[in-house]
PDB file of C-alpha atoms in Angstrom:
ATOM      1  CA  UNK D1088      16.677  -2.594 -11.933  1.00 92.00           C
ATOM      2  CA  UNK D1089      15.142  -1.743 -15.151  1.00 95.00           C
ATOM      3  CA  UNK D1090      12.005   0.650 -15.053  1.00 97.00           C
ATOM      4  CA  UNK D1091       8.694   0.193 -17.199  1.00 96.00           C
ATOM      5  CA  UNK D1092       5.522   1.629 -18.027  1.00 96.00           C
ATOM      6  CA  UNK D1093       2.202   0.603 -16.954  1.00 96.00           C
ATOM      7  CA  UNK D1094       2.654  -1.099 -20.717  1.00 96.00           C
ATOM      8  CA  UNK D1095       5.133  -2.344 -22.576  1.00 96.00           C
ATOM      9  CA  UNK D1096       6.078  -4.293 -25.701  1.00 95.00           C
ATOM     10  CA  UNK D1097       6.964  -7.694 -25.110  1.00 95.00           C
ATOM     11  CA  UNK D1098       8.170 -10.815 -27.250  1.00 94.00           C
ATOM     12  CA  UNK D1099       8.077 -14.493 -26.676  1.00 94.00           C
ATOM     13  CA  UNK D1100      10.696 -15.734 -28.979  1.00 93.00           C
ATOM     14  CA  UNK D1101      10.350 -19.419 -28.155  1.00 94.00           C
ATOM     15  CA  UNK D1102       6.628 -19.218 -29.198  1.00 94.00           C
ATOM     16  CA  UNK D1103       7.168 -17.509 -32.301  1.00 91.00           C
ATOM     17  CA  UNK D1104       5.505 -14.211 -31.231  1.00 91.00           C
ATOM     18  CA  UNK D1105       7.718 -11.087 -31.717  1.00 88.00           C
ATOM     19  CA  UNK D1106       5.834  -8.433 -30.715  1.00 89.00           C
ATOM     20  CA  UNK D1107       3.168  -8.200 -28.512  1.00 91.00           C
ATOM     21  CA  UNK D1108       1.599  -5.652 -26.072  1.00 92.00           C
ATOM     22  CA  UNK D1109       1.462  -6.227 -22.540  1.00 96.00           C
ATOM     23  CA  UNK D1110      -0.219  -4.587 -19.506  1.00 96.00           C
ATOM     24  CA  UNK D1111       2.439  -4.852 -16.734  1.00 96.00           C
ATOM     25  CA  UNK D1112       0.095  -5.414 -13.502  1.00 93.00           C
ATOM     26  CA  UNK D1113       1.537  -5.555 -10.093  1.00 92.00           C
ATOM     27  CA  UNK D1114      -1.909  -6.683  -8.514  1.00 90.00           C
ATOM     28  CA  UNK D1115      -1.833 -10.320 -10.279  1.00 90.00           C
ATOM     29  CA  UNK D1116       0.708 -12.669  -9.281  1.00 92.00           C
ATOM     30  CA  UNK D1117       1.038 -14.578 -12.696  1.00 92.00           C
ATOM     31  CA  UNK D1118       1.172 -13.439 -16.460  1.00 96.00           C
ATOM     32  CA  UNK D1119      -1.948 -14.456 -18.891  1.00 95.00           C
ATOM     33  CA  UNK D1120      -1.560 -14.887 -22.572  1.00 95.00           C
ATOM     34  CA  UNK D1121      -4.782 -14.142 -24.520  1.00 93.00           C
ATOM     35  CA  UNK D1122      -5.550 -17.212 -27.067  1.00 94.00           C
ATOM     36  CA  UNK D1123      -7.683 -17.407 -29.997  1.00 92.00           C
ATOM     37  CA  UNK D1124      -7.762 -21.310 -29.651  1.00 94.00           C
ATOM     38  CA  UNK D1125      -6.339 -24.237 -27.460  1.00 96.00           C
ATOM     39  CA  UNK D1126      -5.841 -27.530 -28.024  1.00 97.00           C
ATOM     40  CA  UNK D1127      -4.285 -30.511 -25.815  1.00 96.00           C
ATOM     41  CA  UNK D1128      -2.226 -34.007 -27.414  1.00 97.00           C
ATOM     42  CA  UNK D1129       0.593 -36.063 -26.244  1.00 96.00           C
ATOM     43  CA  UNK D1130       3.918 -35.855 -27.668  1.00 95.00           C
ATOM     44  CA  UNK D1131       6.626 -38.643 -26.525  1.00 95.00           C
ATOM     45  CA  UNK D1132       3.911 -39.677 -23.345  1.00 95.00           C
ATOM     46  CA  UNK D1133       3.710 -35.929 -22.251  1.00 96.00           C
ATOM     47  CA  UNK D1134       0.732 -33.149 -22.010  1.00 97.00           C
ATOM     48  CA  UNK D1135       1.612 -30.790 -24.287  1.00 97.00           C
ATOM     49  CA  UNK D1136      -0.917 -28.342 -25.630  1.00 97.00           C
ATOM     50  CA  UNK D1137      -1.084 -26.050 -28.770  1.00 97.00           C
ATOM     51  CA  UNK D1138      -2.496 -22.711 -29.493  1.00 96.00           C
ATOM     52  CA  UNK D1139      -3.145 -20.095 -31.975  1.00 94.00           C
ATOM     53  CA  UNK D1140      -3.112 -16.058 -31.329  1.00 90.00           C
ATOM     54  CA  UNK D1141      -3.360 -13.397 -33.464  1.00 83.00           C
ATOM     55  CA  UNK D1142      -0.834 -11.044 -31.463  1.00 71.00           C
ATOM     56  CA  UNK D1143      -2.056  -7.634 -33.240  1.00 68.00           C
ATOM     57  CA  UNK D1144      -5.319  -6.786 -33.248  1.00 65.00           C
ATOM     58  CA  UNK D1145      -6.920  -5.553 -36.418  1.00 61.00           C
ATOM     59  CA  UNK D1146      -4.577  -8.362 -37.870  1.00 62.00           C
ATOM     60  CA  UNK D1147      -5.256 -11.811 -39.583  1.00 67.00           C
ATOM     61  CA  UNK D1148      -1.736 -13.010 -39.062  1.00 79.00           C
ATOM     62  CA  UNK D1149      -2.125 -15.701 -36.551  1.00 87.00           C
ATOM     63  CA  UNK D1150       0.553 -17.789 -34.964  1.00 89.00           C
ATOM     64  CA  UNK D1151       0.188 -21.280 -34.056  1.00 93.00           C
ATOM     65  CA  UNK D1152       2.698 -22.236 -31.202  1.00 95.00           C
ATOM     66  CA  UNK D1153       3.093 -25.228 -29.377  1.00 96.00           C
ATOM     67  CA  UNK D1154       4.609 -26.044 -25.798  1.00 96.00           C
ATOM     68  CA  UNK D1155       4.588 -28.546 -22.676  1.00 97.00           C
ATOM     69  CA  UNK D1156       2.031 -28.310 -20.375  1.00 97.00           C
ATOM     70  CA  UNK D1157       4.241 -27.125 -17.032  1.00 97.00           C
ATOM     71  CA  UNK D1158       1.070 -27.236 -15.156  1.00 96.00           C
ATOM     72  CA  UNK D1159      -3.043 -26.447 -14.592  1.00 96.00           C
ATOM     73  CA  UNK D1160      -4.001 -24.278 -12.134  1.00 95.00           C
ATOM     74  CA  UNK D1161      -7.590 -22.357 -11.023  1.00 94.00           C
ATOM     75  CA  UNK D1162      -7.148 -18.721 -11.428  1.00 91.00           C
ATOM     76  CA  UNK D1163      -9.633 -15.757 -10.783  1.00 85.00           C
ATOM     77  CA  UNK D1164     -10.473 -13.419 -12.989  1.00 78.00           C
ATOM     78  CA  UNK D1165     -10.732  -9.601 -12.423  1.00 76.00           C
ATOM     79  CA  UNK D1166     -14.034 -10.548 -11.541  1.00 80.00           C
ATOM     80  CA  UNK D1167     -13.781 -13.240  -9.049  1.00 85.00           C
ATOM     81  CA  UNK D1168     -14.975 -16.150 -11.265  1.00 88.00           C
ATOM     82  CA  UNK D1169     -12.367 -19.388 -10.665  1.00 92.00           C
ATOM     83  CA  UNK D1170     -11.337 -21.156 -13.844  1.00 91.00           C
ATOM     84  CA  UNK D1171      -8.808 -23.914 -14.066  1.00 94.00           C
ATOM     85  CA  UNK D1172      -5.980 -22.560 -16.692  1.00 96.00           C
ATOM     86  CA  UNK D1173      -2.757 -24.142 -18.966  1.00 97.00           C
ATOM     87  CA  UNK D1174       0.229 -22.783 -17.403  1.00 98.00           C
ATOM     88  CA  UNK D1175       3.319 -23.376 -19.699  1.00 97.00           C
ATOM     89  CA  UNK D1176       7.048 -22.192 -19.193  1.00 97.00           C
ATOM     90  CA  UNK D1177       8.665 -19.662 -22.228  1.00 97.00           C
ATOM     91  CA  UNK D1178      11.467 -16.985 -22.821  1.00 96.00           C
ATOM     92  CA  UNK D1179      10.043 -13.276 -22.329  1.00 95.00           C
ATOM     93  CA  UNK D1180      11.689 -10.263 -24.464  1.00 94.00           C
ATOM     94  CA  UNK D1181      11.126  -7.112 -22.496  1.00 95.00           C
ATOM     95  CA  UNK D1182      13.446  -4.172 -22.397  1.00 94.00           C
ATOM     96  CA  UNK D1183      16.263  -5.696 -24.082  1.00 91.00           C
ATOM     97  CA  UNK D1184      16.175  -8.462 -21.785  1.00 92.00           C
ATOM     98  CA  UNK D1185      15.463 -12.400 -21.762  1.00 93.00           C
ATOM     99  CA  UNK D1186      14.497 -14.340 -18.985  1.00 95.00           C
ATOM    100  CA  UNK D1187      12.379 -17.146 -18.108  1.00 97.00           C
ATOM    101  CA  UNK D1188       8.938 -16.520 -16.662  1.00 97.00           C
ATOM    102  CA  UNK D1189       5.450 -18.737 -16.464  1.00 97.00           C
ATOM    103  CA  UNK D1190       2.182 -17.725 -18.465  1.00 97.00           C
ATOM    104  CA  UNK D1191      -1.048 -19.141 -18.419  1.00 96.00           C
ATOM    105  CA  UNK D1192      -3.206 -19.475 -21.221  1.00 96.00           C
ATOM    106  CA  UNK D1193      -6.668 -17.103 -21.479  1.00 92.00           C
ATOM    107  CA  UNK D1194      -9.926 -15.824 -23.123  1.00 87.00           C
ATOM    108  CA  UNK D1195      -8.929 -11.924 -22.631  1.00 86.00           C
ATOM    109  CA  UNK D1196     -10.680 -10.951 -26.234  1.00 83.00           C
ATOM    110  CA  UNK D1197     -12.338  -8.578 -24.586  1.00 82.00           C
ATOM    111  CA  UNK D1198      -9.749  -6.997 -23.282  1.00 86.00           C
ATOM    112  CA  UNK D1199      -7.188  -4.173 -24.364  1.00 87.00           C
ATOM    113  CA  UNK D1200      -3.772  -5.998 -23.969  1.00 92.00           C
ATOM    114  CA  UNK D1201      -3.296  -9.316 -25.337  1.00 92.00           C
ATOM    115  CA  UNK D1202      -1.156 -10.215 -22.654  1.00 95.00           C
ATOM    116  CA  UNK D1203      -1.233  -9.413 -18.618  1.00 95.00           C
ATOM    117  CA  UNK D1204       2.543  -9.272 -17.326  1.00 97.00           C
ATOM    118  CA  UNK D1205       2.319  -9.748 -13.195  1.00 96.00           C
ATOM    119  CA  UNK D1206       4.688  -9.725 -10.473  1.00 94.00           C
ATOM    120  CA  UNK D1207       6.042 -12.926 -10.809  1.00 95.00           C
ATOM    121  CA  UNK D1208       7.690 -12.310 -14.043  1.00 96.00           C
ATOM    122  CA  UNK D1209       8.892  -8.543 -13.385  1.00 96.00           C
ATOM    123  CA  UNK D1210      10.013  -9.746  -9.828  1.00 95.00           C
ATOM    124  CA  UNK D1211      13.805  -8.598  -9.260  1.00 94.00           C
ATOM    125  CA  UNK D1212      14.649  -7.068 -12.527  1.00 94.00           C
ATOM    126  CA  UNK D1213      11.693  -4.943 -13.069  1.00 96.00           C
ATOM    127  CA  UNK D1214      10.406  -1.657 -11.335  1.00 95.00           C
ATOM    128  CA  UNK D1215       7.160  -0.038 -12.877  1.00 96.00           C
ATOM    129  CA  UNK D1216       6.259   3.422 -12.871  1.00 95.00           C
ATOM    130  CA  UNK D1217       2.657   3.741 -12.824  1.00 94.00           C
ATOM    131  CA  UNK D1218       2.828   7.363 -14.569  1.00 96.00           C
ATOM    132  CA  UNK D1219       4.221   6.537 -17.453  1.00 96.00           C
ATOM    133  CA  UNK D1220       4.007   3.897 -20.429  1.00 94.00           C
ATOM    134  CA  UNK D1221       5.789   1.813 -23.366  1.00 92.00           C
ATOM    135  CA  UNK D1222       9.312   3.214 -22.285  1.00 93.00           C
ATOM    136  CA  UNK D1223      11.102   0.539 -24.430  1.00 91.00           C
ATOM    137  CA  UNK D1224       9.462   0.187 -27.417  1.00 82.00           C
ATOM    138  CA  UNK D1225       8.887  -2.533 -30.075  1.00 81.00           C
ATOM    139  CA  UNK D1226      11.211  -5.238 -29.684  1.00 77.00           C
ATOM    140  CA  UNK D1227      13.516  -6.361 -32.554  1.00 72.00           C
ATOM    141  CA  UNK D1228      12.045  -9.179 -35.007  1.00 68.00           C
ATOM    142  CA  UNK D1229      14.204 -11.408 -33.530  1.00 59.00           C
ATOM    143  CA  UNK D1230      15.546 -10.671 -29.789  1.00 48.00           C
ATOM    144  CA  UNK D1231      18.866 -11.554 -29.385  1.00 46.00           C
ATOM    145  CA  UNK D1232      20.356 -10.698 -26.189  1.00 45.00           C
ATOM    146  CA  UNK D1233      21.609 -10.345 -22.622  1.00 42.00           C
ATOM    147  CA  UNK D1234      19.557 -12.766 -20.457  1.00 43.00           C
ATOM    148  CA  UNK D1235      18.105 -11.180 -17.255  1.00 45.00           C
TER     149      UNK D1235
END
């Protein structure tokens, strides 16, 4: 298994975000991407949604990215409150490694780390060390790869 830091650098290639930092949390069982905007339409009969991000902060270079809706789920926040979230399916880059994982879409401007990585998408590749941080680094521009 691969160790990490309480935060990391992650990419999502297949949503056109290279780099992106990440707070790896054990205590939340699924990942949540922070989102500028949201938007729902059809494509071929199915839900998709679109969204826009600006992945560094202190940055005006925004990405728009688009996927199928895999799912909506409620989720609770770090402060109890229930709200029903966009769950979509991507590729995550993380320690020179691909692999498939589930993110839900979020209002987390108010928070340090764009994205929240839990235990669902670290779960039997990953170990994290609490004690220490970004042990990987920026990813590449573009990840090519092993797959995990």
């Amino acid at each position: 298994m691969v160790e990490l830091g309480w935060r990391e650098w992650v990419g999502l290639p297949a949503l056109g975000i290279a780099r992106l930092r990440a707070k790896v949390d054990t205590g939340v069982r699924t990942s949540a991407l922070h989102v500028d905007a949201q938007w729902r339409f059809s494509e071929a009969g199915a839900p998709w949604v679109g969204f826009r991000i600006t992945p560094m902060r202190g940055s005006h270079a925004a990405v728009e990215a688009r996927a199928p809706i895999l799912d909506e789920r409620e989720v609770a926040d770090s402060g109890g409150r229930r709200t029903r979230r966009v769950f979509l399916a991507t590729r995550l880059w993380l320690a020179g490694m691909e692999r498939d994982i589930e993110i839900n879409l979020a209002d987390r401007r108010n928070m340090l780390f764009p994205m929240l990585l839990g235990r669902t998408a670290i779960a039997g590749a990953f170990t994290v060390d609490p004690a220490r941080s970004s042990l990987h680094g920026k990813p590449p521009r573009h990840q090519p790869g092993p797959t995990a």
